[in-house]
CSV table of C-alpha atoms and ligand atoms in Angstrom, one decimal:
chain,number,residue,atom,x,y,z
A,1358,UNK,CA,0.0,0.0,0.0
A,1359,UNK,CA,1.3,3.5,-1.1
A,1360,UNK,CA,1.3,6.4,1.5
A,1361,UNK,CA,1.5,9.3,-1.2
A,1362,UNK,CA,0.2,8.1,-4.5
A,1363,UNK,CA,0.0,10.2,-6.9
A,1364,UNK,CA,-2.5,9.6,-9.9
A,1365,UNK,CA,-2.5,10.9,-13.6
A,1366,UNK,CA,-1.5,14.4,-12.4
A,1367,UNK,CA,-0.9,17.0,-15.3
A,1368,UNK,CA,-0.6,20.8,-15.6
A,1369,UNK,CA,-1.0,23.0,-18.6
A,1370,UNK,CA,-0.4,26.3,-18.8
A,1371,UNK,CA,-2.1,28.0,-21.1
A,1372,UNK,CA,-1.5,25.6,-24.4
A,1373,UNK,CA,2.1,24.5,-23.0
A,1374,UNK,CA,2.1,20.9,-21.1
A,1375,UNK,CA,4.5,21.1,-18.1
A,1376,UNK,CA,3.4,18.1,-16.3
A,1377,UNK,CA,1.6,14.9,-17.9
A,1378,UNK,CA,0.5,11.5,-17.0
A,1379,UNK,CA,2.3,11.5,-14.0
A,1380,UNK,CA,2.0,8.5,-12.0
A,1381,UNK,CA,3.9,7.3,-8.9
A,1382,UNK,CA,3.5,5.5,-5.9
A,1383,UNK,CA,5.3,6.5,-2.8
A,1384,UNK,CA,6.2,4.2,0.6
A,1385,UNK,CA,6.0,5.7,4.1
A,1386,UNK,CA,9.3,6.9,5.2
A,1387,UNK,CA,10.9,6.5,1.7
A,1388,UNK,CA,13.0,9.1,0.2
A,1389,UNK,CA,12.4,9.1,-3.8
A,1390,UNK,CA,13.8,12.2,-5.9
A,1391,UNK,CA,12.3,13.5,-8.7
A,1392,UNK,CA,15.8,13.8,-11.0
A,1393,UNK,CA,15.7,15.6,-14.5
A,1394,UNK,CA,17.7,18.2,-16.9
A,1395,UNK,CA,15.9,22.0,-15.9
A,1396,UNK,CA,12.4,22.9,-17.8
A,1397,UNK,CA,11.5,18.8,-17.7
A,1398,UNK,CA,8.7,19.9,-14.8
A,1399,UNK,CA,10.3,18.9,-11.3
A,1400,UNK,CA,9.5,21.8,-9.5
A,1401,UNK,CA,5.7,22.4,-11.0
A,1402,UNK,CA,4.8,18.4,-10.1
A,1403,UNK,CA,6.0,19.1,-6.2
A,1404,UNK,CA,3.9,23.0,-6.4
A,1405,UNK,CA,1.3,20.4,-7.1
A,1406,UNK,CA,1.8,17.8,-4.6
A,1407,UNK,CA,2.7,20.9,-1.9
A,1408,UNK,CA,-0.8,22.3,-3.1
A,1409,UNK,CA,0.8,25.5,-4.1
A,1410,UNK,CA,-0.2,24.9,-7.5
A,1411,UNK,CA,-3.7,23.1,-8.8
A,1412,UNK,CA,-3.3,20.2,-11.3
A,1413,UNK,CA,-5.0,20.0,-14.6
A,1414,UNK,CA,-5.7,16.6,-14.1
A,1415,UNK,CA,-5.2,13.5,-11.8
A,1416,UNK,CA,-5.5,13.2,-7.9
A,1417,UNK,CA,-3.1,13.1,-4.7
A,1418,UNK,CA,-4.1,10.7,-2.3
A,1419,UNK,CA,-1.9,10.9,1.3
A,1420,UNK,CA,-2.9,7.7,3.3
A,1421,UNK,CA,-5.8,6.8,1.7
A,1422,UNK,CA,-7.5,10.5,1.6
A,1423,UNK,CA,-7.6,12.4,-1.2
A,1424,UNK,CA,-6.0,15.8,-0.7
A,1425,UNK,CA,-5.8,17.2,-4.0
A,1426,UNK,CA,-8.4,20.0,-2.9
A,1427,UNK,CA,-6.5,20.7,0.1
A,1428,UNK,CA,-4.9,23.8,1.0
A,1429,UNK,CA,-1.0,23.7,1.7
A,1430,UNK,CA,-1.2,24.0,5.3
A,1431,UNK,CA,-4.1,21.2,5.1
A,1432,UNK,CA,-2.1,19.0,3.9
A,1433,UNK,CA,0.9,18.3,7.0
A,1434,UNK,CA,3.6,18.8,4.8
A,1435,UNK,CA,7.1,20.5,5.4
A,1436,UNK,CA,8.5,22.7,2.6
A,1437,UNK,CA,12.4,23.3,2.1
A,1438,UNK,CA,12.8,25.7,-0.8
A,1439,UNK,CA,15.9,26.6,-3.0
A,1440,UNK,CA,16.2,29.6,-1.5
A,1441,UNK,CA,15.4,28.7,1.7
A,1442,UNK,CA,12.6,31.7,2.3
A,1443,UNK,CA,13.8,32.5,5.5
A,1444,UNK,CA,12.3,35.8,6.7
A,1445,UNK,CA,15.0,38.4,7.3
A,1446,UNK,CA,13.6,40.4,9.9
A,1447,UNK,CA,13.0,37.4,12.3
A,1448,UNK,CA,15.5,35.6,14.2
A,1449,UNK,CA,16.2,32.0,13.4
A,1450,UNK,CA,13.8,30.7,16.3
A,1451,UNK,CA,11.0,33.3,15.2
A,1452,UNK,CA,11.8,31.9,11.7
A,1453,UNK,CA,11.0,28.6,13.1
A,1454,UNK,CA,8.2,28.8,15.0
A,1455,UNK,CA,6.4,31.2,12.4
A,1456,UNK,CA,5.1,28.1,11.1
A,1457,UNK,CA,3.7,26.7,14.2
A,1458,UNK,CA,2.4,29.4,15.2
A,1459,UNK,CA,-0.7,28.8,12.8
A,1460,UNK,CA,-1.3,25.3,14.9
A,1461,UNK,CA,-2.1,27.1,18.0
A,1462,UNK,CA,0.7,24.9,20.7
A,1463,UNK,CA,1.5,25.8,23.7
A,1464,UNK,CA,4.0,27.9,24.3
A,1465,UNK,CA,6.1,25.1,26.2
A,1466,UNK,CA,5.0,22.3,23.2
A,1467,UNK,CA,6.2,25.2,20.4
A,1468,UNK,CA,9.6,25.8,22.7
A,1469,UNK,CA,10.3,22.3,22.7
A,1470,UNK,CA,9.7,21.7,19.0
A,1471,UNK,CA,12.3,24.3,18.4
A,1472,UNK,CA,14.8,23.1,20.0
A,1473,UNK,CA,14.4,20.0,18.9
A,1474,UNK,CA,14.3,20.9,15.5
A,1475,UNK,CA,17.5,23.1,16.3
A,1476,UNK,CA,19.2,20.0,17.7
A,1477,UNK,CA,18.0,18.2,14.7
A,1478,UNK,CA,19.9,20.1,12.4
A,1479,UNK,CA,23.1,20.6,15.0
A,1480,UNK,CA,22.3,24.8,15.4
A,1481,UNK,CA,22.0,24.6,19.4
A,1482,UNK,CA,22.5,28.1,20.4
A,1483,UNK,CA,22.1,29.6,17.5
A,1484,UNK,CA,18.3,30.4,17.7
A,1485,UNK,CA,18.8,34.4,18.3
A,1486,UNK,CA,20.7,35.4,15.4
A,1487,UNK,CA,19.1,36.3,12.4
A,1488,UNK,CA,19.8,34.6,8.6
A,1489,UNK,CA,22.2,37.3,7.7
A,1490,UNK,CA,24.5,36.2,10.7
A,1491,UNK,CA,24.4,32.8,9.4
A,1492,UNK,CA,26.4,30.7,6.4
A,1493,UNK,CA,24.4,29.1,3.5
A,1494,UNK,CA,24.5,26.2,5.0
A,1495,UNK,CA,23.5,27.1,8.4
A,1496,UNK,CA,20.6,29.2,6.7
A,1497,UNK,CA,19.8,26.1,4.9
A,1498,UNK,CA,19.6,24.1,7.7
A,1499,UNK,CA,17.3,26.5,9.2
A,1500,UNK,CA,14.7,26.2,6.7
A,1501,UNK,CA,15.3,22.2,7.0
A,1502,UNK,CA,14.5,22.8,11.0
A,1503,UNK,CA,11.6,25.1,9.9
A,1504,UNK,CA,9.8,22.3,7.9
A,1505,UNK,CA,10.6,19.4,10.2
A,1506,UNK,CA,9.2,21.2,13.4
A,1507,UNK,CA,5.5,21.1,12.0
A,1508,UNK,CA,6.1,17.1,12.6
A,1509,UNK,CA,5.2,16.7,9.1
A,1510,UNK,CA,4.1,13.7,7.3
A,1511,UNK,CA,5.9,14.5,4.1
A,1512,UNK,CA,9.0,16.4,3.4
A,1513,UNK,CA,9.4,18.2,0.0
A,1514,UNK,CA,12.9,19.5,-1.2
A,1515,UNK,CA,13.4,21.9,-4.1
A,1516,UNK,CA,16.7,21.9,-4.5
A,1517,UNK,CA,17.7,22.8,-1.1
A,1518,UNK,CA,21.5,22.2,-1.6
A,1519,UNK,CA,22.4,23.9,-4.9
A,1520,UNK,CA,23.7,27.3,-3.6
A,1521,UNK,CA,26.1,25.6,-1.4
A,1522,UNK,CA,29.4,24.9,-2.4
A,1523,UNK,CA,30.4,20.7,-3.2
A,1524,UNK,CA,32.1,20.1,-0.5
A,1525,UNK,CA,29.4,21.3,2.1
A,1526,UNK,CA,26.8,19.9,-0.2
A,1527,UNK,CA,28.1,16.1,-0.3
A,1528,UNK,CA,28.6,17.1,3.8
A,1529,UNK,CA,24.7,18.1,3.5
A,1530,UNK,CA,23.7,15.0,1.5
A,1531,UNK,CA,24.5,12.6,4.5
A,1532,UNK,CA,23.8,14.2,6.7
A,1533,UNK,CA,20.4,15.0,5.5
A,1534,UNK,CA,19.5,11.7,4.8
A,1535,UNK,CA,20.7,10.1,8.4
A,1536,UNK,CA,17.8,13.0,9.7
A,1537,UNK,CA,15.8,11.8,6.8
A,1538,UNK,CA,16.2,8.1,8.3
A,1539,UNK,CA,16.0,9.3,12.0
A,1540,UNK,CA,12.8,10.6,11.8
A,1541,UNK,CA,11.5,8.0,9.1
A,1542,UNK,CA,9.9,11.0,7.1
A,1543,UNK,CA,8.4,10.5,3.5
A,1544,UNK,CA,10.2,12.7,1.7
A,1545,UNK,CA,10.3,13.8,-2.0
A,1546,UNK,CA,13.1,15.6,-3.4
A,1547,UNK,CA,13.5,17.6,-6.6
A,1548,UNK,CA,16.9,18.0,-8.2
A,1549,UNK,CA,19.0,18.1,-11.3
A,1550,UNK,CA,21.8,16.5,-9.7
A,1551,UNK,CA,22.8,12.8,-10.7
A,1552,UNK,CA,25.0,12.6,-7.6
A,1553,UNK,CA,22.4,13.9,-4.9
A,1554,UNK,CA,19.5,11.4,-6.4
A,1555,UNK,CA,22.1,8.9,-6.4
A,1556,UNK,CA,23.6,9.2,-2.9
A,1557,UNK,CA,20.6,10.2,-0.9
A,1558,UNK,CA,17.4,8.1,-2.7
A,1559,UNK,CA,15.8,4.8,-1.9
A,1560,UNK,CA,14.2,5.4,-5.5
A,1561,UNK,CA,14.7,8.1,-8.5
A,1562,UNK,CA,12.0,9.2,-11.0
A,1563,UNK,CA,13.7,10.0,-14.2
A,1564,UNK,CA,11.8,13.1,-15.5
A,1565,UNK,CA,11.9,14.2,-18.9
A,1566,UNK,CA,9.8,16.3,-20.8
A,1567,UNK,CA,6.7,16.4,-18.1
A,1568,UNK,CA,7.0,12.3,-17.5
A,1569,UNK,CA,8.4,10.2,-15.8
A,1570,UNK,CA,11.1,8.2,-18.4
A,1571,UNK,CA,11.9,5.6,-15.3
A,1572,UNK,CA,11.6,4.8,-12.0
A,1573,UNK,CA,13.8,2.3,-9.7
A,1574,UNK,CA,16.3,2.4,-7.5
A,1575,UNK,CA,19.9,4.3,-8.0
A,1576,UNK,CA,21.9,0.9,-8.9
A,1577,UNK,CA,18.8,-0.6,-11.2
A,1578,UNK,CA,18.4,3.0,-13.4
A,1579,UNK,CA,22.3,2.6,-13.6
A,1580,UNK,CA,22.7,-0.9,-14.3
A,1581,UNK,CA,19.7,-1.4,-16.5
A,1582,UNK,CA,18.2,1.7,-17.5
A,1583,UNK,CA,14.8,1.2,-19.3
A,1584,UNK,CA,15.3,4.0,-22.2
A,1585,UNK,CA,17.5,6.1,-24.2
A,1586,UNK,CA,16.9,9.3,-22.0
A,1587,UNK,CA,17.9,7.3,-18.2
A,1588,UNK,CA,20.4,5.3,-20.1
A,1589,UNK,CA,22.4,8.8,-21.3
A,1590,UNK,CA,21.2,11.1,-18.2
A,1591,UNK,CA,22.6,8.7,-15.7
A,1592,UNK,CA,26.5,8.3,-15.2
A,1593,UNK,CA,27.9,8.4,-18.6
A,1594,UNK,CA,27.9,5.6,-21.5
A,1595,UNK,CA,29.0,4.8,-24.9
A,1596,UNK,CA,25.9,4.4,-26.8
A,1597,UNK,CA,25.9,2.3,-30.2
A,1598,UNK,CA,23.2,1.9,-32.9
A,1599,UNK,CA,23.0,-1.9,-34.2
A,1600,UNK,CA,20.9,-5.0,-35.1
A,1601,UNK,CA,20.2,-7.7,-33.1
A,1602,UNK,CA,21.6,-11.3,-34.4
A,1603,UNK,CA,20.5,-13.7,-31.7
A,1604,UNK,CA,19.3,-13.4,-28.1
A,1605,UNK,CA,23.3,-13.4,-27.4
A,1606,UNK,CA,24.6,-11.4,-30.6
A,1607,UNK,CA,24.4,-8.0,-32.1
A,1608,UNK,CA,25.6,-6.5,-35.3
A,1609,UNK,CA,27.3,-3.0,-34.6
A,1610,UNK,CA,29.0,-1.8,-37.9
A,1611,UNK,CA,30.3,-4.7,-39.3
A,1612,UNK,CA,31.3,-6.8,-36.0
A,1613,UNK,CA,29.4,-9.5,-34.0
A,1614,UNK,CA,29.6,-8.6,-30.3
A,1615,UNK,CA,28.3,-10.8,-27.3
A,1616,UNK,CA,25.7,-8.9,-25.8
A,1617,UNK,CA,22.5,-9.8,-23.6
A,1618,UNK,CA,19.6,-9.0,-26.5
A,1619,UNK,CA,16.0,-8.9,-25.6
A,1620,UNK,CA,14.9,-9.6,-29.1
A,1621,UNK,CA,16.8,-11.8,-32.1
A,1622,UNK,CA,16.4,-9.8,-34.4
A,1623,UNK,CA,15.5,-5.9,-35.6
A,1624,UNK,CA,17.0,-2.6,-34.9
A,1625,UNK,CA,18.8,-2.4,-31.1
A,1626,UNK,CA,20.8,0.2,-28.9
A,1627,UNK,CA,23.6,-1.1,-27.0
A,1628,UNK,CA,25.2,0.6,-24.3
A,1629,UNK,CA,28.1,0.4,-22.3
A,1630,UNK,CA,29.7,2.2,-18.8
A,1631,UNK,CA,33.0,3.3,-19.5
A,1632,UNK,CA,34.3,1.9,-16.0
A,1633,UNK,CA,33.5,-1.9,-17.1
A,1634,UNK,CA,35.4,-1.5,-20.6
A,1635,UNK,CA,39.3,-3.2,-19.6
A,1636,UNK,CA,42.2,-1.9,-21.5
A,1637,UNK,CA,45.0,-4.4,-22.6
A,1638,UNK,CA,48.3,-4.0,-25.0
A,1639,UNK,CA,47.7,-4.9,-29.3
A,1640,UNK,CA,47.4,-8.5,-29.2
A,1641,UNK,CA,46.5,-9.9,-26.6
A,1642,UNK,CA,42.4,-9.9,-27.6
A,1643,UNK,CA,39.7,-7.8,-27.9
A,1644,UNK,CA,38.5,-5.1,-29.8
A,1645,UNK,CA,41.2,-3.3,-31.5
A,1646,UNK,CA,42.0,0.5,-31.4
A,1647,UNK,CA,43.8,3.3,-30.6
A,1648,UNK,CA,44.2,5.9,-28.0
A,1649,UNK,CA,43.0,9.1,-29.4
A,1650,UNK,CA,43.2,11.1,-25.9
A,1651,UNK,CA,44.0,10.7,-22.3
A,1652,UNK,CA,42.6,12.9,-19.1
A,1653,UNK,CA,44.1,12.6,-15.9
A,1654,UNK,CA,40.9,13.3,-13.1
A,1655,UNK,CA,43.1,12.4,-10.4
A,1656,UNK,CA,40.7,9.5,-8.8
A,1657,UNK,CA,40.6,7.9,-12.8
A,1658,UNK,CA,42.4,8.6,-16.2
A,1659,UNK,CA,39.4,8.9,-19.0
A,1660,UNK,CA,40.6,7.2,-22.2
A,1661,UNK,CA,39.2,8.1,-25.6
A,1662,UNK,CA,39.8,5.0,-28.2
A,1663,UNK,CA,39.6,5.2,-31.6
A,1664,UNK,CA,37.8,1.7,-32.8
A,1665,UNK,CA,35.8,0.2,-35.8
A,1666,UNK,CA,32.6,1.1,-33.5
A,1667,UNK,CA,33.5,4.7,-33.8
A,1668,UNK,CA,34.9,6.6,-30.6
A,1669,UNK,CA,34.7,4.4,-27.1
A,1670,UNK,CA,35.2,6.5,-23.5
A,1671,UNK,CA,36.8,4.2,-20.9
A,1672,UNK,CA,37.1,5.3,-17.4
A,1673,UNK,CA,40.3,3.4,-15.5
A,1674,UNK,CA,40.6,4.3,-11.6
A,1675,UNK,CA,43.4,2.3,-11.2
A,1676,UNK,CA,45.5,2.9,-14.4
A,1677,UNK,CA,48.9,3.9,-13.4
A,1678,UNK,CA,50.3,6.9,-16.4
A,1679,UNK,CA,53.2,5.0,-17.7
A,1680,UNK,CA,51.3,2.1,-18.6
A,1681,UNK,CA,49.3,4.0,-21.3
A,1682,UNK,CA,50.1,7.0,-24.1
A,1683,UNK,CA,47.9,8.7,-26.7
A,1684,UNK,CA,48.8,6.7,-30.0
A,1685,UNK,CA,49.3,3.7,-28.6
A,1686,UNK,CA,47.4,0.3,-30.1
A,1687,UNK,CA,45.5,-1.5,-27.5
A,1688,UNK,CA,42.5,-4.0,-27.0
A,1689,UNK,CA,39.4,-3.3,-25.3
A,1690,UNK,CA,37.3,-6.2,-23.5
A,1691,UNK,CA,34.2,-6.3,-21.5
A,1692,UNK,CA,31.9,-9.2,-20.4
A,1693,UNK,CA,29.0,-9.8,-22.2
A,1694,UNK,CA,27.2,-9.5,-18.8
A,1695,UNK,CA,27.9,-5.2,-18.7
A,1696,UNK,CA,26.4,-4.8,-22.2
A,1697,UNK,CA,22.9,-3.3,-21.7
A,1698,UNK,CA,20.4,-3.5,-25.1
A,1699,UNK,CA,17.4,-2.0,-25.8
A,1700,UNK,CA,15.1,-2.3,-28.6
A,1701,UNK,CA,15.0,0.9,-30.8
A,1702,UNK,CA,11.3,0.7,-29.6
A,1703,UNK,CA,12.4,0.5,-26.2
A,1704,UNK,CA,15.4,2.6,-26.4
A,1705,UNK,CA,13.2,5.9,-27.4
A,1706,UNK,CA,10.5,5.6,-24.8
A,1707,UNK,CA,10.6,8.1,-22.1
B,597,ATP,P1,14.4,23.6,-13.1
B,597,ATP,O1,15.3,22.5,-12.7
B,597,ATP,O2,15.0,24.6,-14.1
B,597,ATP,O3,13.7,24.3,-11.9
B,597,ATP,P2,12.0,22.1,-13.6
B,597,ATP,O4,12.2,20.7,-14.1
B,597,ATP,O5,11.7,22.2,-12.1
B,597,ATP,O6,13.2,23.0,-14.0
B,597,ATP,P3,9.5,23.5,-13.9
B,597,ATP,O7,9.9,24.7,-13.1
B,597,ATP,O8,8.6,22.5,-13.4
B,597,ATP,O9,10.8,22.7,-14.4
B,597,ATP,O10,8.9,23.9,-15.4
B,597,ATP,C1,8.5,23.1,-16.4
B,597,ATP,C2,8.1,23.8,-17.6
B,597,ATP,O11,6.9,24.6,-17.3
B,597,ATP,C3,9.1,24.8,-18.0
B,597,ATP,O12,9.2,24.8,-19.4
B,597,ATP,C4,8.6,26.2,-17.5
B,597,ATP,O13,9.0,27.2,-18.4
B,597,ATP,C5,7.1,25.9,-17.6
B,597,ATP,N1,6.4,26.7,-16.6
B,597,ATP,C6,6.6,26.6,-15.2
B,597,ATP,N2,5.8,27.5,-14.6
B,597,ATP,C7,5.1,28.2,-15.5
B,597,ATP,C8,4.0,29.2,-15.5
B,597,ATP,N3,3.6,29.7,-14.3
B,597,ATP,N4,3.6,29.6,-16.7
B,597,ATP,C9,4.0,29.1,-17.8
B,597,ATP,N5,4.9,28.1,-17.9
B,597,ATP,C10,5.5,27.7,-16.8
């Protein structure tokens, strides 16, 4: 049984179709992110599910009740926005208990929350200073505190990390999803970054173009992404056109590869993650080709090789520099097993 399901929802603005035929099924206390390139309609489907914006179509039901006519403070959901909306005149705890004040506590009950909240997000002590006494990521942690001390029974996040710097933003994603955990909050989260889905999701919604391309968790969209658009928005991959030959053969150009087909025969894409391609000197096997270019990225060196396949990216974290040069010959091998292939059908769903 889904806690938040969410039902054929679509918005239109005028003629323009943000949102469409958006279906998804959410789990009490799991975190699922709503991952996709900018304009694909992240932010406009959680305005919907926050009740800040009305749907054109479809329903939201939150344990069993439908709340799609709800108003947003109806609804016992906690809001974290990109820019945090913290209100500059107030201090951090006035910031905080601005939105319980609406639920009419006690004034010992509302203390309590905020310190709790404050402890939450490790500000102790910090509840008298206001936001322009405070970093990004305190200030972001704020609003965090602010939308967890209505006790909500869904968390939404817009982006709440992107106007922190990397380092303090990987800090953020664990330590965000331990709270996350802690409390055992539901908790959707909208962002265009592969890494933060990745690191801090039970499950990720590929969005693209208003719809959801795939859903699954981080390790199946990687492994076996269902479509073109997951296949190339996830992680990187070298992405070939080809026919399939058997249930265990395609054609690529003019060479028979081993490769896991779902059909035996018609048009296929075949993809492949540059970190499971193994470089080895002319000779000894494998593809042939030659190195066209070599990037040192500290943790990896990214190889570009020259083959009868046409250009193949190989990631190697463990290469050592001496062992390989740009012009040298060299043989590229893979298992069978690390091939993913898609029917052209398939491939251009999503
Ligand atoms: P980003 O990552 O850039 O925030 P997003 O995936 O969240 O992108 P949305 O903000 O949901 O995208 O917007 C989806 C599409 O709907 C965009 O093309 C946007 O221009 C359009 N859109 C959003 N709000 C409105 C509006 N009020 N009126 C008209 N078009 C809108």
């Amino acid at each position: 049984m889904s806690f938040l399901r969410i039902e054929g929802l679509a918005k239109r603005f005028g003629d323009f179709v943000a949102v469409k035929d958006f279906h998804l099924d959410v789990h009490r206390g799991e975190f699922v992110s709503l991952l996709g390139p900018s304009g694909c309609g992240k932010t406009t489907t959680l305005q919907m599910i926050a009740g800040f914006l009305d749907p054109s179509q479809g329903r939201i039901v939150l344990d069993g009740k439908d709340i799609t006519q709800l108003r947003p403070e109806q609804r016992g959901m906690g809001v974290v926005f990109q820019s945090y909306a913290l209100f500059p005149h107030m201090t951090v705890e006035q910031n905080i208990s601005f939105g319980l004040e609406m639920r009419k506590l006690s004034r010992d009950v509302m203390q309590k929350r905020i310190q709790d909240a404050l402890a939450l997000v490790r500000l102790h002590g910090l509840g008298a200073r206001y936001p322009r006494e405070l970093s990004g990521g305190q200030r972001q942690r704020v609003a965090i505190a602010r939308a967890l001390a209505i006790q909500p029974e869904v968390l939404l996040l817009d982006e709440p990390m992107s106007n922190l710097d990397a380092k303090l933003r990987q800090e953020m994603h664990v330590e965000m999803r331990a709270i996350q955990r802690q409390l055992g909050i539901t908790t959707i989260l909208v962002t265009h970054d592969q890494v933060e889905a990745m690191t801090m999701s039970d499950r990720i919604a590929v969005m693209h173009n208003g719809q959801i391309a795939q859903v699954d968790t981080p390790q199946n969209i990687y492994d076996k992404p269902s479509c073109d658009f997951a296949s190339v928005f996830l992680g990187k991959t070298n992405r070939f056109e080809g026919q399939a030959q058997s249930r265990e053969t395609v054609k690529i150009a003019d060479m028979v590869l081993g490769a896991p087909s779902p059909v035996d025969s018609g048009p296929v894409v075949v993809y492949l993650r540059p970190e499971r391609i193994a470089v080895a000197p002319a000779g000894e096997g494998g593809l042939p080709g030659t190195i066209k270019t070599l990037l040192f990225l500290g943790s990896q060196w990214v190889v570009n090789v020259s083959t009868a396949l046409g250009d193949i990216h190989i990631s190697l974290p463990n290469a050592r520099r001496a062992a390989l040069h740009e012009g040298d010959e060299v043989g590229l091998n893979w298992s069978p097993d690390d091939v993913r292939v898609l029917t052209q059908q398939e491939a251009s769903r999503g």
